[in-house]
Each structure stands twice: as structure tokens, then as C-alpha cells.
mmCIF file of C-alpha atoms in Angstrom:
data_model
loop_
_atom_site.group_PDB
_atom_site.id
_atom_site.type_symbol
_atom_site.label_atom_id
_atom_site.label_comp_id
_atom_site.label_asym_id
_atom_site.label_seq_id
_atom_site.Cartn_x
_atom_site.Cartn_y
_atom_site.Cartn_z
ATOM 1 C CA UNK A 232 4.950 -10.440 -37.892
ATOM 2 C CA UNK A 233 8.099 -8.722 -37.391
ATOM 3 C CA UNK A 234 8.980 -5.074 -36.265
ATOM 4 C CA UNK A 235 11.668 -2.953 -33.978
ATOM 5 C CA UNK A 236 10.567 -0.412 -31.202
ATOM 6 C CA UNK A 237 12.157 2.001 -29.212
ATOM 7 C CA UNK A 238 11.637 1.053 -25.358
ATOM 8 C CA UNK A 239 10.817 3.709 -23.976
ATOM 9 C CA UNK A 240 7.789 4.175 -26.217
ATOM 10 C CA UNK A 241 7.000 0.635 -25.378
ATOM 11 C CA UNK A 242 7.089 1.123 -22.063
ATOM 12 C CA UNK A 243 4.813 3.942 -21.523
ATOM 13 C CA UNK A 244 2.145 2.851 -23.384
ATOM 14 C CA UNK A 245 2.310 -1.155 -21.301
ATOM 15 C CA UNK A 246 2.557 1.486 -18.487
ATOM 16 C CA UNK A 247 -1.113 2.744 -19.134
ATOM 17 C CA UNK A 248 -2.291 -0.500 -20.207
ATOM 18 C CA UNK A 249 -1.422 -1.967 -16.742
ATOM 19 C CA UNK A 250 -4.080 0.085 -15.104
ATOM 20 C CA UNK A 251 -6.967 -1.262 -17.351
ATOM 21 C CA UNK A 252 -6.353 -4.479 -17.082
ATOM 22 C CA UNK A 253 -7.769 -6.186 -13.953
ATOM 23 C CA UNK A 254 -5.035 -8.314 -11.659
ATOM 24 C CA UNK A 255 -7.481 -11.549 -11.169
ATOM 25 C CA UNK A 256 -9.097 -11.940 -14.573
ATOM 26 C CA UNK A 257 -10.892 -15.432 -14.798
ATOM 27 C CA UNK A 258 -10.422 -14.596 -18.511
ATOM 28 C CA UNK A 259 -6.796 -15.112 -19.677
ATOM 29 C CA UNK A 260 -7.430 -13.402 -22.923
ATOM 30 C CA UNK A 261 -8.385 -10.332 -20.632
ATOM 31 C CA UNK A 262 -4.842 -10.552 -19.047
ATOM 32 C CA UNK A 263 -3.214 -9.708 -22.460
ATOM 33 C CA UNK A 264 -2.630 -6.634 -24.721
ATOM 34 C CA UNK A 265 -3.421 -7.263 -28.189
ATOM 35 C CA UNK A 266 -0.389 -5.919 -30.489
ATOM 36 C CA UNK A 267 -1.469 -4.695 -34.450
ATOM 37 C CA UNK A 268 1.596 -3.816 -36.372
ATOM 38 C CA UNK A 269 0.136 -2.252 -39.858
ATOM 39 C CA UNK A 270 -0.109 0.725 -41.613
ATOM 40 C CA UNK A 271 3.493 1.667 -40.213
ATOM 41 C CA UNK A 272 2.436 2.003 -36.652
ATOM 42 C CA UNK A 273 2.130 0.059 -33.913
ATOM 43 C CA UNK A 274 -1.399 0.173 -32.064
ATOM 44 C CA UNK A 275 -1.510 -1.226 -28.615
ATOM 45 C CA UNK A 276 -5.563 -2.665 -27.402
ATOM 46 C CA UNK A 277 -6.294 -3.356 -23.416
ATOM 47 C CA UNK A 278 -9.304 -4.133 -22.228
ATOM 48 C CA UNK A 279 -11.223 -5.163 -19.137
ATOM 49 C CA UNK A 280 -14.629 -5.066 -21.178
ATOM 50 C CA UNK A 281 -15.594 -1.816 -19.517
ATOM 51 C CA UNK A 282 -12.637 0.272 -20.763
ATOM 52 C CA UNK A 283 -10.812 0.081 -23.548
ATOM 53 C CA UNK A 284 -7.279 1.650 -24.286
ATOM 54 C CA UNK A 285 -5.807 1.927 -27.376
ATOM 55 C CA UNK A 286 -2.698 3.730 -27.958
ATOM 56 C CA UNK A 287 -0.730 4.244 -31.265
ATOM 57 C CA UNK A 288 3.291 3.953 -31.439
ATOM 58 C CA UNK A 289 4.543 5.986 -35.186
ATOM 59 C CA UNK A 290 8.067 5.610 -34.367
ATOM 60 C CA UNK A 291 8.533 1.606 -35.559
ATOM 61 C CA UNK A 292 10.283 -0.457 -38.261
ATOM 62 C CA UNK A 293 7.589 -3.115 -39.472
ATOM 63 C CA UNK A 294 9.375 -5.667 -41.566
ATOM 64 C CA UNK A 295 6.451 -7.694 -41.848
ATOM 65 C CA UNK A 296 3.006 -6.951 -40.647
ATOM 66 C CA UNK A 297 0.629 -8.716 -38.327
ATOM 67 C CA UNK A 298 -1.226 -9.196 -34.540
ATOM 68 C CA UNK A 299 -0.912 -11.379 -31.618
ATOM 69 C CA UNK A 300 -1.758 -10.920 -28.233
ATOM 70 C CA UNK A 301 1.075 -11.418 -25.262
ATOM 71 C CA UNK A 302 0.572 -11.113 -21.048
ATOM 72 C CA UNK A 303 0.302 -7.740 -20.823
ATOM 73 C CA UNK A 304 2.155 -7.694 -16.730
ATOM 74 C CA UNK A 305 4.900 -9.989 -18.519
ATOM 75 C CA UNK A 306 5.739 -7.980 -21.159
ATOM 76 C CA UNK A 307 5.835 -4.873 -19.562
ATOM 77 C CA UNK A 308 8.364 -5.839 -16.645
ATOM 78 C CA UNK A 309 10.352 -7.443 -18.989
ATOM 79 C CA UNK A 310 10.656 -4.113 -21.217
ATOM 80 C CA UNK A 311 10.946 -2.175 -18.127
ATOM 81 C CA UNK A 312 14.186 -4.004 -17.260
ATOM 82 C CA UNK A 313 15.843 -2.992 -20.696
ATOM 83 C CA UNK A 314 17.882 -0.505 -21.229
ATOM 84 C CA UNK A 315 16.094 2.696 -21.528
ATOM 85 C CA UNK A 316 15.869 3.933 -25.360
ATOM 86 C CA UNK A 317 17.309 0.969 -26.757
ATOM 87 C CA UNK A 318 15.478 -0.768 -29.810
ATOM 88 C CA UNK A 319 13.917 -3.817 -29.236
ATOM 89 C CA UNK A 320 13.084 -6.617 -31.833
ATOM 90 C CA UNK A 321 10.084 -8.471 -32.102
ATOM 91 C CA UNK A 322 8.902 -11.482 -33.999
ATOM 92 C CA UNK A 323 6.292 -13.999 -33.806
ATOM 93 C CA UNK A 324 7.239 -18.031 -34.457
ATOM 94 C CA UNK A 325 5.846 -19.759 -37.695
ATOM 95 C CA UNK A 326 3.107 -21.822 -35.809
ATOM 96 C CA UNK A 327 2.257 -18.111 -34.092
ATOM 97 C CA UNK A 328 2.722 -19.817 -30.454
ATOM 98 C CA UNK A 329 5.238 -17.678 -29.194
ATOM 99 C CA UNK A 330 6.472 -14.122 -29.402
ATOM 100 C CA UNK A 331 10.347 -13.573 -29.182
ATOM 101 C CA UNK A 332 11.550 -9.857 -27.772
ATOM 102 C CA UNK A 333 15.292 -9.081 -28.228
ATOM 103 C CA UNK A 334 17.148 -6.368 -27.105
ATOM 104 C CA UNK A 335 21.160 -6.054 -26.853
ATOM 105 C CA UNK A 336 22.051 -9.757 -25.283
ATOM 106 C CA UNK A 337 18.795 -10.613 -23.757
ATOM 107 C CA UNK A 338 16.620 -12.813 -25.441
ATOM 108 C CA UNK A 339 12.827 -13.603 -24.627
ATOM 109 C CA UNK A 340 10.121 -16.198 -26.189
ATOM 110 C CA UNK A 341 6.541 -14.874 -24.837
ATOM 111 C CA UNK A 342 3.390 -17.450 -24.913
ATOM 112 C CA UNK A 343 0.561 -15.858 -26.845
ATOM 113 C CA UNK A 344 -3.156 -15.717 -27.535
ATOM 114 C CA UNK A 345 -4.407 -15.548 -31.147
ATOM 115 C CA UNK A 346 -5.460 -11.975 -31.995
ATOM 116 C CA UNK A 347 -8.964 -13.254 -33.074
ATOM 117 C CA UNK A 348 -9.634 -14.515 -29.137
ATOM 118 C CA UNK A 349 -9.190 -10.313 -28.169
ATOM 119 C CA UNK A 350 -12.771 -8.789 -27.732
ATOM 120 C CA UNK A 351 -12.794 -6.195 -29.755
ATOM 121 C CA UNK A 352 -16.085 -4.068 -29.886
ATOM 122 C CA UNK A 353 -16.692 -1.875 -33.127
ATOM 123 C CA UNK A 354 -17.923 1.401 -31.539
ATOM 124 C CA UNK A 355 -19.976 3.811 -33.609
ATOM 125 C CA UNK A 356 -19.900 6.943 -31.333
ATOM 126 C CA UNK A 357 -22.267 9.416 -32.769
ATOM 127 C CA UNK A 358 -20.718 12.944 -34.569
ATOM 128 C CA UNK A 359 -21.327 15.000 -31.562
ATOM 129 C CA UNK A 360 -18.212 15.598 -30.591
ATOM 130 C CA UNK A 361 -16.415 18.218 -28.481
ATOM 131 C CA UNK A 362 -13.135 19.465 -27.745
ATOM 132 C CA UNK A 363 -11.611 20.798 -24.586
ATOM 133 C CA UNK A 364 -8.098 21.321 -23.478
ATOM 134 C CA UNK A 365 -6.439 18.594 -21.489
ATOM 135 C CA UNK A 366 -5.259 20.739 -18.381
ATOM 136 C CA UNK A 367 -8.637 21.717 -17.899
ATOM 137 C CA UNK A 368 -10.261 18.643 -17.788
ATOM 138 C CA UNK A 369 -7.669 17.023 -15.353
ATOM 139 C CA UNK A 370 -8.626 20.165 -12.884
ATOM 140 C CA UNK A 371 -11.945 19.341 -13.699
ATOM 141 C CA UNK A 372 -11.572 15.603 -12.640
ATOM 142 C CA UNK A 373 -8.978 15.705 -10.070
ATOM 143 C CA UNK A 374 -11.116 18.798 -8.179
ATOM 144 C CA UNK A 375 -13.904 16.082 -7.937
ATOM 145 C CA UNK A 376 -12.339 12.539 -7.386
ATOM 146 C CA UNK A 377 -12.007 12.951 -4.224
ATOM 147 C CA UNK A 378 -15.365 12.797 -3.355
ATOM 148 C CA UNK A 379 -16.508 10.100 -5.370
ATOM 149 C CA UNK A 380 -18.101 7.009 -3.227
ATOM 150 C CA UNK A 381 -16.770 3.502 -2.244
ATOM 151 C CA UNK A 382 -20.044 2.410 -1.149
ATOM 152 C CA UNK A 383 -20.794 -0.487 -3.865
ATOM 153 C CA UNK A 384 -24.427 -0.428 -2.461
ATOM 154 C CA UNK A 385 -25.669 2.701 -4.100
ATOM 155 C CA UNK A 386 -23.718 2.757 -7.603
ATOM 156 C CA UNK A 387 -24.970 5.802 -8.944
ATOM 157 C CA UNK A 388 -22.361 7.573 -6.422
ATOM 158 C CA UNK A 389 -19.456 5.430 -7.590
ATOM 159 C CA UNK A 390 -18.709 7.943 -10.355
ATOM 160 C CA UNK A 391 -18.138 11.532 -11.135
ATOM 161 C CA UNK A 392 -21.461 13.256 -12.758
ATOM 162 C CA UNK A 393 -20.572 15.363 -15.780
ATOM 163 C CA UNK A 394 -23.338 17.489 -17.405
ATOM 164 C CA UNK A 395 -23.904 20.495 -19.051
ATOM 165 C CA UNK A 396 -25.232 23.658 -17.379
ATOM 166 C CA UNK A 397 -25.667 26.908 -18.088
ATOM 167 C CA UNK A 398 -25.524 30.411 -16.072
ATOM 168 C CA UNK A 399 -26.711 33.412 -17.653
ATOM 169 C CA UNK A 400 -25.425 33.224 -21.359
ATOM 170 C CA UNK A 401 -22.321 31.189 -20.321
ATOM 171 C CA UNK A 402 -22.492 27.110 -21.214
ATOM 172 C CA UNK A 403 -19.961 24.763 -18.244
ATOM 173 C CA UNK A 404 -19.115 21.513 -18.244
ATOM 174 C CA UNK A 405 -19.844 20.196 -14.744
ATOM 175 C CA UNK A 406 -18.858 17.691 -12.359
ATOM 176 C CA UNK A 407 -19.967 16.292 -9.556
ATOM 177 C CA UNK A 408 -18.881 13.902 -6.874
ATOM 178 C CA UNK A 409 -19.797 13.027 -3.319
ATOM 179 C CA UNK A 410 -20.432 10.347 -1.169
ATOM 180 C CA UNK A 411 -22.975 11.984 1.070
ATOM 181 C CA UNK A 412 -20.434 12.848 3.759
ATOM 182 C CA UNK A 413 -19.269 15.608 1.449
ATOM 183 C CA UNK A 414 -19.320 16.871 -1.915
ATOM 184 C CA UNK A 415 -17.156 18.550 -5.130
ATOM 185 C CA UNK A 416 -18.795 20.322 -7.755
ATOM 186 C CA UNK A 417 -16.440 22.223 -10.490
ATOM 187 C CA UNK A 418 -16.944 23.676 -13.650
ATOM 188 C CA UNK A 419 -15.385 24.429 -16.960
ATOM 189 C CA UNK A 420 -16.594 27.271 -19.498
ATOM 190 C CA UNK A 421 -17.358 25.559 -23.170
ATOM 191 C CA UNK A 422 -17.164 28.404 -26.183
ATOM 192 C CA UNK A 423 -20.491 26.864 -26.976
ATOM 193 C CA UNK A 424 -23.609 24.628 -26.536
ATOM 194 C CA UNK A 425 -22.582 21.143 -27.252
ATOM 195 C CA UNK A 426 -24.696 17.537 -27.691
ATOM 196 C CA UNK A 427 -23.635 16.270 -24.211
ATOM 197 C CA UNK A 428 -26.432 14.082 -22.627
ATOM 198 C CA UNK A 429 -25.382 14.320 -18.283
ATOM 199 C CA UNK A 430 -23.610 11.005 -17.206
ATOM 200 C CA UNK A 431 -21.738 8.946 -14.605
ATOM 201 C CA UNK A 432 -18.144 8.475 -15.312
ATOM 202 C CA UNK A 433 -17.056 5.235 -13.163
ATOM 203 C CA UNK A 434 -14.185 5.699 -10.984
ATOM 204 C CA UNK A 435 -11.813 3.677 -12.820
ATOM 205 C CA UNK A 436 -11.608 5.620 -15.993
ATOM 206 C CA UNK A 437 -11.478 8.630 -13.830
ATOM 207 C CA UNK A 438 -8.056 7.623 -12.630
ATOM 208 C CA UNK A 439 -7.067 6.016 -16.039
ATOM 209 C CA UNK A 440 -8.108 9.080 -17.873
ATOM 210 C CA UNK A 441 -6.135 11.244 -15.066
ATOM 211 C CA UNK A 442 -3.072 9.473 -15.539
ATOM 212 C CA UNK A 443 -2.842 10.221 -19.808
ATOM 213 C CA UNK A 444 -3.760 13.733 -19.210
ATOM 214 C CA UNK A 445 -0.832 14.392 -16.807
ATOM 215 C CA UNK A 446 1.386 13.563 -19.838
ATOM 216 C CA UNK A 447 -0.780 15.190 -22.816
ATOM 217 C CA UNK A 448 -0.931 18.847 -23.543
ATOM 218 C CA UNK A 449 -3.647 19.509 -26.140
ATOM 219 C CA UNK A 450 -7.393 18.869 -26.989
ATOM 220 C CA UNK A 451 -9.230 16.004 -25.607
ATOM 221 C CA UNK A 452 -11.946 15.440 -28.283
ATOM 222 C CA UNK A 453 -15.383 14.003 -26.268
ATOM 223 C CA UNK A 454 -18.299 12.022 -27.390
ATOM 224 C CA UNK A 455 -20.847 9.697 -26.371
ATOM 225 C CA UNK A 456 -23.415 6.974 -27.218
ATOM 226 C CA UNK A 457 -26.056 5.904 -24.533
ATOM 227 C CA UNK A 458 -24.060 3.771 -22.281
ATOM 228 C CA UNK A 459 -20.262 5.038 -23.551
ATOM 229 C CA UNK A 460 -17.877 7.520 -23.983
ATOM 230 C CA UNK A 461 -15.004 8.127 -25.645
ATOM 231 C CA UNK A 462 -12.387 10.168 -24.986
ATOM 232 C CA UNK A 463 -9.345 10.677 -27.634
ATOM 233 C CA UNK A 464 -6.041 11.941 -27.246
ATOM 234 C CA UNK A 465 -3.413 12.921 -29.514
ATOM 235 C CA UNK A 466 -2.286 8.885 -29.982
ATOM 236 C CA UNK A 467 -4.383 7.177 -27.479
ATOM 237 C CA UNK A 468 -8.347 6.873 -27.306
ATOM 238 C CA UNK A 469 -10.380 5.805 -23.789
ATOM 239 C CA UNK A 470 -13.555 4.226 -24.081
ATOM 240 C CA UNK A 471 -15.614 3.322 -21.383
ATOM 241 C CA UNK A 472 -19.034 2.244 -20.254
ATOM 242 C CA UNK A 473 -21.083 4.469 -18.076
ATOM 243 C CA UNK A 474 -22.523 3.570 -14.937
ATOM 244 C CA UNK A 475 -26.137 3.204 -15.455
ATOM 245 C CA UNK A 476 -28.524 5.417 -12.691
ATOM 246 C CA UNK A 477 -29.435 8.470 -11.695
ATOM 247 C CA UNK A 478 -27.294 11.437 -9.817
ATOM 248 C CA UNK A 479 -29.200 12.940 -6.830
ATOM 249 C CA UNK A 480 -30.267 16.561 -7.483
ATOM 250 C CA UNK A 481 -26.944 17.668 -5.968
ATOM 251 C CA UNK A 482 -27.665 21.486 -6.602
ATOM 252 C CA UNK A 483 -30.382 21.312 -3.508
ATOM 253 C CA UNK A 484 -27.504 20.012 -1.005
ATOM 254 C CA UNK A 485 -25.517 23.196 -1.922
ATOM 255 C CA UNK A 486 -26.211 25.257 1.410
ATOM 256 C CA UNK A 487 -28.235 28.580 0.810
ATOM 257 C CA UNK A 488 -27.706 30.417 4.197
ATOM 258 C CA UNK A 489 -24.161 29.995 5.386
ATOM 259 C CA UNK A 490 -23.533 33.399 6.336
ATOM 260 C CA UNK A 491 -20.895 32.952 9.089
ATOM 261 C CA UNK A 492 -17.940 33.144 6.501
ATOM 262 C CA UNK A 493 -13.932 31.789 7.856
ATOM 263 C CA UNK A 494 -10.901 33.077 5.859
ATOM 264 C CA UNK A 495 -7.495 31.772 6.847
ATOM 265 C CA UNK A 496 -3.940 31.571 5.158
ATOM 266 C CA UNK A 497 -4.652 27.837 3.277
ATOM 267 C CA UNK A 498 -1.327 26.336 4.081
ATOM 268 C CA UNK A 499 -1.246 27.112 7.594
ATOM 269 C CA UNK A 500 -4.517 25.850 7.786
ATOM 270 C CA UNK A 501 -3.852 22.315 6.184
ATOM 271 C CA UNK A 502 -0.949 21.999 8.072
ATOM 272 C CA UNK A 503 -2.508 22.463 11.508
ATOM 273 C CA UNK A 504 -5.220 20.354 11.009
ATOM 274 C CA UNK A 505 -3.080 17.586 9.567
ATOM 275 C CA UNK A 506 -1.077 17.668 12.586
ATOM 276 C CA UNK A 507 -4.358 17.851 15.097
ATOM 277 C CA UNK A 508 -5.104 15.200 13.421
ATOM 278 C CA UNK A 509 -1.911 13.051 14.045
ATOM 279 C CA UNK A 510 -2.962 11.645 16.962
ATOM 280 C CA UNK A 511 -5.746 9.524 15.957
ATOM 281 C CA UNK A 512 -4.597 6.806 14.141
ATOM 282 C CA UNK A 513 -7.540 5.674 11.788
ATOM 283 C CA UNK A 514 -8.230 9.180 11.672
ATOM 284 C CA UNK A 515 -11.981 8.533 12.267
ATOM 285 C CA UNK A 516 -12.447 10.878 15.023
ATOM 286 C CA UNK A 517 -13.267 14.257 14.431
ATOM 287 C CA UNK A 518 -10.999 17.485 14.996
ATOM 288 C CA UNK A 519 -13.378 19.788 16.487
ATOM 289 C CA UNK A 520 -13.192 23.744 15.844
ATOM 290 C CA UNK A 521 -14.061 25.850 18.594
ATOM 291 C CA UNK A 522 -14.483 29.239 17.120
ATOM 292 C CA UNK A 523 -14.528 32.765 18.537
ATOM 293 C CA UNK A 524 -13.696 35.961 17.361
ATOM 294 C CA UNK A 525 -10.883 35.696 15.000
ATOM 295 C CA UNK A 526 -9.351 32.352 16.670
ATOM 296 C CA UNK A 527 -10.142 28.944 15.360
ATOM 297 C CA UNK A 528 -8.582 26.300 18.484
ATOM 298 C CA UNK A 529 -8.831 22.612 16.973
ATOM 299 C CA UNK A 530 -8.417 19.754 18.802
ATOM 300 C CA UNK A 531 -8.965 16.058 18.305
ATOM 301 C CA UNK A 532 -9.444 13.753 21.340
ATOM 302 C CA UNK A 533 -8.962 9.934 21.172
ATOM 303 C CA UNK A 534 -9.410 7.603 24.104
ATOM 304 C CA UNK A 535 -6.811 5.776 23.012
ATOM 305 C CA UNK A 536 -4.310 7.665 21.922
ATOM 306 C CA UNK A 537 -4.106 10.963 23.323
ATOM 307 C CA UNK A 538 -5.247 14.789 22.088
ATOM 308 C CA UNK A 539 -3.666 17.208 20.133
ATOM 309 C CA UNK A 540 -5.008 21.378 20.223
ATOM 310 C CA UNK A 541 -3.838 23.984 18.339
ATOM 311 C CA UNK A 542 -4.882 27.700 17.824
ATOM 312 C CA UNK A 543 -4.738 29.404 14.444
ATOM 313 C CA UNK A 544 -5.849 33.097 13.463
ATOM 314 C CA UNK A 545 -8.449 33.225 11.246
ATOM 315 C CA UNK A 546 -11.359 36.442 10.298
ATOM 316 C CA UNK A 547 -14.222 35.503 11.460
ATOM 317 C CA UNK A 548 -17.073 37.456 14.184
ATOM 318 C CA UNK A 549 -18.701 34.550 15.660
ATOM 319 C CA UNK A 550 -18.935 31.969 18.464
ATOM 320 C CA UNK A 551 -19.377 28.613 16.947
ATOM 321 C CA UNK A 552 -18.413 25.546 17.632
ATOM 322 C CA UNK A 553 -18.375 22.326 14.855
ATOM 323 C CA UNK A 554 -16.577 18.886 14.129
ATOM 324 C CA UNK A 555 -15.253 17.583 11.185
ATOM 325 C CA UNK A 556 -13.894 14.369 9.641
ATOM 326 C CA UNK A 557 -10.190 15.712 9.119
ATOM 327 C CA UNK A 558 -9.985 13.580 6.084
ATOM 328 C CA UNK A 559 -12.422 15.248 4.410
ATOM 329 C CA UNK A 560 -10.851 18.736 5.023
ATOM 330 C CA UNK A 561 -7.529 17.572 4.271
ATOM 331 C CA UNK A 562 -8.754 16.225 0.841
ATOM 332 C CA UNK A 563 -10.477 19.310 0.251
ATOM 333 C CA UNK A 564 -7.899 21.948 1.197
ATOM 334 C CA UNK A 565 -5.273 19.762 -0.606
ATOM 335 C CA UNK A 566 -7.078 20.964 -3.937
ATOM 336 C CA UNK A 567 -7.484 24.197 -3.597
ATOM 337 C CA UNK A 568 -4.945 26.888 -5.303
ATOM 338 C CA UNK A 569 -4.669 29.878 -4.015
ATOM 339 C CA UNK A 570 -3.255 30.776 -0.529
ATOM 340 C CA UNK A 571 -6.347 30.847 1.156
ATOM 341 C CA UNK A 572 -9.725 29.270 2.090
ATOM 342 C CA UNK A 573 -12.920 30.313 2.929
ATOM 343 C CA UNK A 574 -15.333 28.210 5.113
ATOM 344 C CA UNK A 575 -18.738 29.564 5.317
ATOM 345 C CA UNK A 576 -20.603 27.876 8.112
ATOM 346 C CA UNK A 577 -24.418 28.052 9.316
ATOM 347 C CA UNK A 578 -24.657 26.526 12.620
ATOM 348 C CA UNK A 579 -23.432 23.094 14.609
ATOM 349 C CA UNK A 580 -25.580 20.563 12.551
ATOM 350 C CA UNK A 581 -25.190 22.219 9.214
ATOM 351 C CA UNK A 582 -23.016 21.426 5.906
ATOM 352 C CA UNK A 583 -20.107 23.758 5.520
ATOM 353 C CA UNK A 584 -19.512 25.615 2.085
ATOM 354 C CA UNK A 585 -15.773 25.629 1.609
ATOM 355 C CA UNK A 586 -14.574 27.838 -1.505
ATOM 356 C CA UNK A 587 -11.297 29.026 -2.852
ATOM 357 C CA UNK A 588 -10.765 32.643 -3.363
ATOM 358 C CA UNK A 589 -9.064 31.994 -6.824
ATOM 359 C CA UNK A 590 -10.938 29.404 -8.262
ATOM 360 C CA UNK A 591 -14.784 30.608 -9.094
ATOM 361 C CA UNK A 592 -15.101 27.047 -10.442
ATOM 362 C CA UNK A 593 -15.011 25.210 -7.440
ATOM 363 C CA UNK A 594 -16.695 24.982 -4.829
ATOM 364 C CA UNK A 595 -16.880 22.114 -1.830
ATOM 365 C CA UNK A 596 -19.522 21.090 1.041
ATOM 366 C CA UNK A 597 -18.697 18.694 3.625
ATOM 367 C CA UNK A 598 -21.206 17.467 6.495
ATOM 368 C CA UNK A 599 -20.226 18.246 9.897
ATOM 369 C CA UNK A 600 -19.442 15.187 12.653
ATOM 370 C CA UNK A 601 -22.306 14.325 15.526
ATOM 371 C CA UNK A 602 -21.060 14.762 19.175
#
């Protein structure tokens, strides 16, 4: 096995693979990236036997074909510390024990894993496959993330729910994420019915496929089998198990009667709770709104710290007053995109609907704080 690379290439796709792999593998075949150099390209396998990441390099020289796997964490700080862009030389020894990575006057010999140790699972993911465009799904995903649970107890919450649903004669793909403190649900219009059964994406993959989709413009092609999916890219495919269990009936938390509607300027908004909210250091305690006609004061009171109170001037006709965790508005406002937000509130003890003005597809519900 023998072919050239440009680094930079190399680099990125390590880059990726660093995320799938897990730090403390008791596997050491799990802590490597298996490396196939045929059919003039390079394709690049990680796997933590959930997810699997495959990415395909076009731009190499292959004097002589072949695989081997290499410590994935190894190889990619050493390739980080090239030069950028330079070409880099691989080759594997005779008795296939070690792989030897050149580049201008540095020279490394890598201990390897035969490629035949690698698991590598043969996948046949049914025909029903769909397209949608990259930006859209990583508004999709990162409107949602947020939410999604760290309680390991109840599993089913450790993931992002994506289903089909329909409204009138228009066909979405869904999301949903919460962690029964609060909730995201957002929404993206299909040109058509597709053969999507509902899932759980797990957390991981969320972030993994978040992180390719910030560098890929173009169609994400989707498909699934009964405990994957499979999502490709232009050179790299993501497959991943699905967390087994069922999603609450989230569409019955969404609150019906929240009449008493909020609309402030979103930035100044963000920024005043954010700085209420300075003065509690594990920011656990809540930042109260006391509201009244057209002023919202919020203040956050910590018995060890100190309080902080400010007064902002918002449209609204009510007396009302409400606490919230100021993490969970922070997260919230932070994905909105227009320049302002809407709060639409019931009474003390109630969910608040949150919704931005210029995104239809969105919409947010947080639980309000006891005391």
C-alpha cells in the first residue's frame, strides 16, 4: 500500500473522525480509522459501533493499493502539525506492522491494526430515500438540540424525535426535543410524502451530523432501516443506530390558552437577562419577571451572591408575575432570527409559548420555576 495526499484533505476528514470515536475505548481496534486506498480514492471508516463515518478523499496518487488501520488521535495530530497543503506520503512496511507518513523532512512509522480486525457492518438501507437541502436540516437540528435530555434514566429523551406530519395539504419534517423542563419543536416543508417511519436520533450523531453540514452545501440524501439511519453527503455518509423507545405525545404539552402575548426587541432582551443573570454563579436560580403594563423588571436574587434587576420595555396589557431558569431562555432566544420575540404566557404555574416572528417553523415552550 502506497499513496500521496494533500494535508489539508487529510486533516479534515481525521477532524470528523475524532468526534466518533470514543476517548476510553476498551477496544483498541475502536481507537483506529481504517484507511482503503482503491479505486483511485481514498475512503476513510470510524466507528464507535453506533455510528459510522465514512468519508471519501478523490484528490490522491495511489501507487499501490491496499488497507490498514492506524490510531486515529495519533495520526491526526501528527498531520495537523504539517505544513498546511503540503503532500504527504504514505506506505505500509512488508510485514504490514507499521505505517510510515512523510512529509518535507519529517518522518513517521505508525503501529497498525490489520484491516480485517475493523468492524465493518454491510448495511442494506431500504430504497426509500429522501433528499433535503443541508442548510435546512442544520436549522432543523440546531433549533432543537438544545433541548434534548442528559437524564440517562429515561433514554427515549436523549435524542431529537424526527417524524413526518402533515398540516392541511402541506407534508414537514419534524423535530422534537425536550427534557421536560422545556421543549423545541421545528419543522421543514418536504415537496412530497416520503417513506419516513418517526424516530429518535441520539445526541451524538446530532452533533456529528451538525458539524459536516456546517461545511456542506447541497442535498443530504435520508434513509432508514428499523434501528438505523443513514445520512449521505456529497463524499461522506453517517450511519447510526437509533435509540430504541417511544417519544411522549409532545403535541399535548404545546399550551392551548396562552393568551397574555410579550413582544420585545430580541437582542435587548437576551442581553438583559444574560446580565440579570450574572450574578448567580451556577445559574440555577431563577430570574423572575415581574410584569405590568408594557414593563418587564427582572431580577435574580441569590443568597450568596447578591441580586441583579433590570427594567426593559416590552407590549404587553397585563399584571403577571413568573420565574424562569435563565438558561433555558438564553438557549432559546439564542436561536431565534429575527429581531424579536414573542412570549405568550397563561398564568404563574403555566408553560410559556415562546415564538419568533420570522420563523413559522419554530416554536419553543419552557416550564416556569416554583417559588
Amino acid at each position: 500500500m502506497k499513496f500521496n495526499v494533500n494535508q489539508q484533505d487529510l486533516q479534515k476528514s481525521l477532524n470528523y473522525c475524532q468526534g466518533v470515536i470514543e476517548k476510553r475505548s476498551t477496544l483498541p481496534i475502536l481507537s483506529n480509522v481504517l484507511l482503503d486506498v482503491s479505486n483511485s480514492k481514498l475512503t476513510i471508516t470510524a466507528t464507535d459501533l453506533d455510528l459510522i463515518f465514512i468519508h471519501e478523499i478523490d484528490n490522491v496518487e495511489i501507487i499501490e493499493e491496499g488497507k490498514i488501520t492506524a490510531t486515529s488521535s495519533i495520526m491526526y495530530d501528527i498531520i495537523r502539525k504539517f505544513s498546511s497543503g503540503k503532500k504527504i506520503n504514505f506506505s505500509l512496511s512488508d510485514n504490514n506492522n507499521k505505517l510510515q507518513l512523510e512529509s518535507e523532512k519529517s518522518i513517521f512509522h505508525l503501529n497498525c491494526i490489520n484491516a480485517s480486525e475493523f468492524p465493518l457492518t454491510d448495511e442494506n438501507f431500504n430504497q426509500n430515500e429522501f433528499s433535503v437541502k443541508s442548510k435546512q436540516l442544520l436549522k432543523l437540528l440546531n433549533k432543537c438540540k438544545f433541548s434534548v435530555s442528559n437524564d440517562e434514566t429515561r433514554h427515549y429523551l436523549s435524542g431529537v424525535f424526527l417524524h413526518q406530519t402533515q398540516i392541511e395539504n402541506k407534508i414537514f419534517l419534524t423535530a422534537a426535543a425536550t427534557d421536560s423542563h422545556r421543549m423545541s419543536i421545528s419543522k421543514l416543508r418536504l415537496n412530497e410524502k416520503v417513506e419516513f417511519e418517526p424516530i429518535i436520533l441520539p445526541k451524538k450523531t446530532i452533533f456529528q451530523l451538525c458539524s459536516l453540514l456546517e461545511d456542506y452545501e447541497g442535498d443530504v440524501k435520508i434513509s432508514n432501516i428499523k434501528s438505523k439511519i443513514k445520512f449521505e453527503l456529497n463524499n461522506s455518509i453517517l450511519i447510526s443506530k437509533l435509540i430504541d423507545g417511544k417519544f411522549p405525545n409532545y403535541v399535548q404539552v404545546i399550551p392551548k390558552n396562552n393568551q397574555k402575548k410579550l413582544e420585545t426587541d430580541l437582542k435587548l432582551f437576551l442581553d438583559s437577562v444574560d446580565r440579570v443573570a450574572s450574578v448567580s454563579l451556577d445559574k440555577k436560580d431563577g430570574v423572575k419577571f415581574n410584569l405590568s403594563k408594557d414593563t418587564l423588571n427582572l431580577s435574580v436574587n441569590n443568597a450568596n451572591s447578591g441580586d441583579g434587576k433590570e427594567s426593559l420595555n416590552v407590549k404587553f396589557d397585563y399584571d403577571l408575575e413568573i420565574s424562569f431558569n435563565s438558561r433555558y431562555l438564553i438557549d432559546v432566544a439564542s436561536q431565534l432570527d429575527g429581531d424579536k420575540i414573542e412570549i405568550f404566557f397563561n398564568d404563574m404555574g403555566s408553560p410559556a409559548l415562546i415564538k419568533d416572528p420570522s420563523d413559522f417553523d419554530s416554536i419553543y415552550v419552557v416550564m416556569p420555576m416554583k417559588g
